[in-house]
Short mmCIF file of C-alpha atoms in Angstrom, two decimals:
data_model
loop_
_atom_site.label_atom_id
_atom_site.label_comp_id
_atom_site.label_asym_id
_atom_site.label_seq_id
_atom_site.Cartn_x
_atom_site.Cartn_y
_atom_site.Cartn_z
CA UNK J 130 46.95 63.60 -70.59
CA UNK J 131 48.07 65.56 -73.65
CA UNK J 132 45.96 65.73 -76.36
CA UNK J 133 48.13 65.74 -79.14
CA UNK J 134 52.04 65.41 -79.78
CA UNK J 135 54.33 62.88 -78.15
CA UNK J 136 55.45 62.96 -74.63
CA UNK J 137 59.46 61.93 -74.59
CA UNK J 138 61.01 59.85 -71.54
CA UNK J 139 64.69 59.44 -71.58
CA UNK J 140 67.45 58.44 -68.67
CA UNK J 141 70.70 56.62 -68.63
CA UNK J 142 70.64 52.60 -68.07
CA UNK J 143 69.08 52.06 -64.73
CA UNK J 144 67.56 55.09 -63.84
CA UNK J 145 63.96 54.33 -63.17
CA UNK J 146 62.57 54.66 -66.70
CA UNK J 147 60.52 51.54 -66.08
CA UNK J 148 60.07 52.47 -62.85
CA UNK J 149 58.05 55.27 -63.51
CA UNK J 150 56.36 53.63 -66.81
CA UNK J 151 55.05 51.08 -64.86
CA UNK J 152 53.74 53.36 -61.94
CA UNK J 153 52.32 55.79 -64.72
CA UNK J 154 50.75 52.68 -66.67
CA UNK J 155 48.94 51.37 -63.57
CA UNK J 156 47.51 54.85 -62.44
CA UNK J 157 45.66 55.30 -65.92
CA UNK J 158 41.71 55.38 -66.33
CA UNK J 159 39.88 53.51 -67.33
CA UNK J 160 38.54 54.72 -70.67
CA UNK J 161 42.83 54.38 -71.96
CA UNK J 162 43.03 51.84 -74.28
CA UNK J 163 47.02 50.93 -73.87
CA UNK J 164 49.53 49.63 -76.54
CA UNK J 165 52.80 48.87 -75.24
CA UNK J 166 55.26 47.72 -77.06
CA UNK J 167 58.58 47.09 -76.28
CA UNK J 168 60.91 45.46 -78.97
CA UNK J 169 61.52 47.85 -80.98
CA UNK J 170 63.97 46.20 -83.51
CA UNK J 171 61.17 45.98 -86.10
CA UNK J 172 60.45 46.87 -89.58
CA UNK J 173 57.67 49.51 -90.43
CA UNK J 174 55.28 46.57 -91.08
CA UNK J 175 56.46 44.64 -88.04
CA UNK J 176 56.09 47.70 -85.89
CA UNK J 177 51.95 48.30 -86.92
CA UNK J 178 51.79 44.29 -86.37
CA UNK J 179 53.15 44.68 -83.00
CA UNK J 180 50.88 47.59 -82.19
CA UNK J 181 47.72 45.48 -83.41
CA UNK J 182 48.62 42.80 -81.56
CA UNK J 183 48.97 45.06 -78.21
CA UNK J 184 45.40 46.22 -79.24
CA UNK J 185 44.03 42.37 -79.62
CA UNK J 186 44.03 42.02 -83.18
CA UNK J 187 45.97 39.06 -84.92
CA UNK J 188 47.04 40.89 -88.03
CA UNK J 189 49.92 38.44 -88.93
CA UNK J 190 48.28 37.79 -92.29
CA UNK J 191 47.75 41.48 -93.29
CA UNK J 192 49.63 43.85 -95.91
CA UNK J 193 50.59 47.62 -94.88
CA UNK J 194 47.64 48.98 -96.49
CA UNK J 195 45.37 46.70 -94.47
CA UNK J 196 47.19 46.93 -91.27
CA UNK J 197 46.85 50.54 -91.35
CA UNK J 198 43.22 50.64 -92.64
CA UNK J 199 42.50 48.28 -89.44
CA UNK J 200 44.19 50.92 -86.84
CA UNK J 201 42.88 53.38 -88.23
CA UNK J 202 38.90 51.97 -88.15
CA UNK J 203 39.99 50.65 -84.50
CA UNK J 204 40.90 54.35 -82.94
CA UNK J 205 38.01 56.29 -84.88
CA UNK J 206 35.72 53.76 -83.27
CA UNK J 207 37.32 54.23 -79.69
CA UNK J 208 37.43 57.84 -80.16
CA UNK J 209 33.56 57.31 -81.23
CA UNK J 210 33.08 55.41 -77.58
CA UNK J 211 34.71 58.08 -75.94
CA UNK J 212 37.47 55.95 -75.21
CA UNK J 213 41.76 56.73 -75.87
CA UNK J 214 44.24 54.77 -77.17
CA UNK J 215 47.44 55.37 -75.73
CA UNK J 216 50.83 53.83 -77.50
CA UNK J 217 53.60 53.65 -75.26
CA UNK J 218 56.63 52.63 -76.51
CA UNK J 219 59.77 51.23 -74.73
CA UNK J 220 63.32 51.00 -75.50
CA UNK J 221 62.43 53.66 -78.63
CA UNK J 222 65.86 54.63 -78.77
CA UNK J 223 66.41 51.08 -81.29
CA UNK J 224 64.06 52.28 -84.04
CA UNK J 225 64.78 53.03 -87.16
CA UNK J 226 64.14 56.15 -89.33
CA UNK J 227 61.23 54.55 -90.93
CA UNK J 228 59.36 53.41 -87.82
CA UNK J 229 59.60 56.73 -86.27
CA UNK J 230 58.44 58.31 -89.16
CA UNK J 231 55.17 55.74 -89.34
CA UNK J 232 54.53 56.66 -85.88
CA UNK J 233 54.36 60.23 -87.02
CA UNK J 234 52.10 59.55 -89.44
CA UNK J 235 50.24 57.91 -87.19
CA UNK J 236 50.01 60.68 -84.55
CA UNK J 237 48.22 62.64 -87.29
CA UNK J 238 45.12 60.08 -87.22
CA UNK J 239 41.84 62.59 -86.89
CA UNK J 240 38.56 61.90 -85.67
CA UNK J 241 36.53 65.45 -85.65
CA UNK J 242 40.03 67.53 -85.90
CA UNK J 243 41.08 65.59 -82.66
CA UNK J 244 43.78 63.43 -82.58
CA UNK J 245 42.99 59.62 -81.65
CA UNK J 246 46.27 58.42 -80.49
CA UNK J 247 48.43 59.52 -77.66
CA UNK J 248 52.21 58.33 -78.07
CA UNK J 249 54.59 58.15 -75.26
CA UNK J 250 58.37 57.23 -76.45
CA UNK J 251 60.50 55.88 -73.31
CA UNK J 252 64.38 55.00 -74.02
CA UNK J 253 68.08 55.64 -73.18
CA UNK J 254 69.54 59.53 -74.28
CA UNK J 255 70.40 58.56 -77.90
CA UNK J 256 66.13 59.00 -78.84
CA UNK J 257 66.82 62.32 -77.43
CA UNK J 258 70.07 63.00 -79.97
CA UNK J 259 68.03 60.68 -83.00
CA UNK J 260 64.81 63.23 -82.30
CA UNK J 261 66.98 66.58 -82.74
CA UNK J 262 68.32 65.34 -85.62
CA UNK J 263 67.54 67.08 -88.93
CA UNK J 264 66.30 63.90 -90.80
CA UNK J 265 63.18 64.09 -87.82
CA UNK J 266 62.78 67.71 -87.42
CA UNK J 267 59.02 66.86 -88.34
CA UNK J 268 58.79 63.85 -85.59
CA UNK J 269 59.96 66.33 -82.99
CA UNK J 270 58.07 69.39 -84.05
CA UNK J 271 55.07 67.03 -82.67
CA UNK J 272 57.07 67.06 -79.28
CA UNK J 273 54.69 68.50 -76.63
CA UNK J 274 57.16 67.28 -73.38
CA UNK J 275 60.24 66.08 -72.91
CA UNK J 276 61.67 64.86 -69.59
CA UNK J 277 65.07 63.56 -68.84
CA UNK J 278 65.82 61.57 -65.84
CA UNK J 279 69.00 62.07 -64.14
CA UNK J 280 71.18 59.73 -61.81
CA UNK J 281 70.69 60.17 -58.27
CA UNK J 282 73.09 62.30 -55.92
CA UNK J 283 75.07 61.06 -53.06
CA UNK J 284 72.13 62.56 -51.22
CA UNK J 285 69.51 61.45 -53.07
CA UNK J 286 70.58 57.73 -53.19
CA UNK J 287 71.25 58.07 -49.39
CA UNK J 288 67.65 59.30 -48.26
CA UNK J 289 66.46 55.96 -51.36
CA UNK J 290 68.35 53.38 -49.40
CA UNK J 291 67.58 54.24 -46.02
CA UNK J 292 63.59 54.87 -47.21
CA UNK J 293 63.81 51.05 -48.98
CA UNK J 294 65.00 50.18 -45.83
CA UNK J 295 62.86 51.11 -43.48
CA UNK J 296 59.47 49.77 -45.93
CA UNK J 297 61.50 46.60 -45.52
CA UNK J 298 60.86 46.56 -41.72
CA UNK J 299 64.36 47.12 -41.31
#
């Protein structure tokens, strides 16, 4: 897994985006520590609540500064244990400016000059256009891969049907 930057999934409605989230989620190790959050129609301070929450904290009663402190404490120590956290976010093409730019502040969370927090941002094409834009040229500067998926061919859906198919007995 990277160590440092983002890692960008985007693909039309219905193209297998959670397809292949969900495979990748359940293949990871078990020393990944996984936040996964997937409404993404949140303030800044929503957004780190959500996160916490994903990580087993109940931070409902906490103020930026304190929310923050506590992630930050929480992926020094797992870096400590030899452990990763790994934030996957879903739907990412719904938030706004100032979410993506916390997250980008996040990804620059050090332990020993080694990043502590892997960030995987999964959504429809528009995150693509919202990351090239020049308000975020410092979110996607921290861009390490960037996949697209594409709609199946003729072909392609053809050889998907038959091979459903025939794991269905038929």
């Amino acid at each position: 897994m990277l160590e440092d930057g983002f890692v960008v999934l985007t693909g039309e409605i219905g193209c297998g985006k959670t397809t292949v989230l969900e495979s990748f989620i359940s293949e990871l190790p078990q020393d990944i520590i996984l936040a996964h959050v997937s409404q993404t129609q949140l303030s800044p301070v929503e957004f780190l609540q959500a996160m916490l929450v994903e990580l087993g904290f109940e931070p409902f009663q906490m103020g930026k500064i304190e929310l923050l402190t506590a992630l930050k404490k929480f992926l020094v120590e797992q870096y400590a244990a030899g452990r990763k956290v790994l934030l996957v976010i879903d739907e990412a093409q719904n938030l706004s400016r100032k979410v993506l730019e916390e997250i980008r502040l996040l990804s620059g969370i050090e332990a020993q000059k080694e990043k502590v927090l892997r960030i995987v941002l999964v959504g429809q094409p528009e995150l693509g256009d919202r990351l090239d834009s020049k308000r975020l040229e410092q979110l996607n500067q921290r861009v390490r891969l960037r996949f697209h998926i594409s709609a199946l061919s003729r072909k392609e859906t053809r050889r998907y049907i038959k091979h459903r198919l025939n794991v269905a007995g038929a």
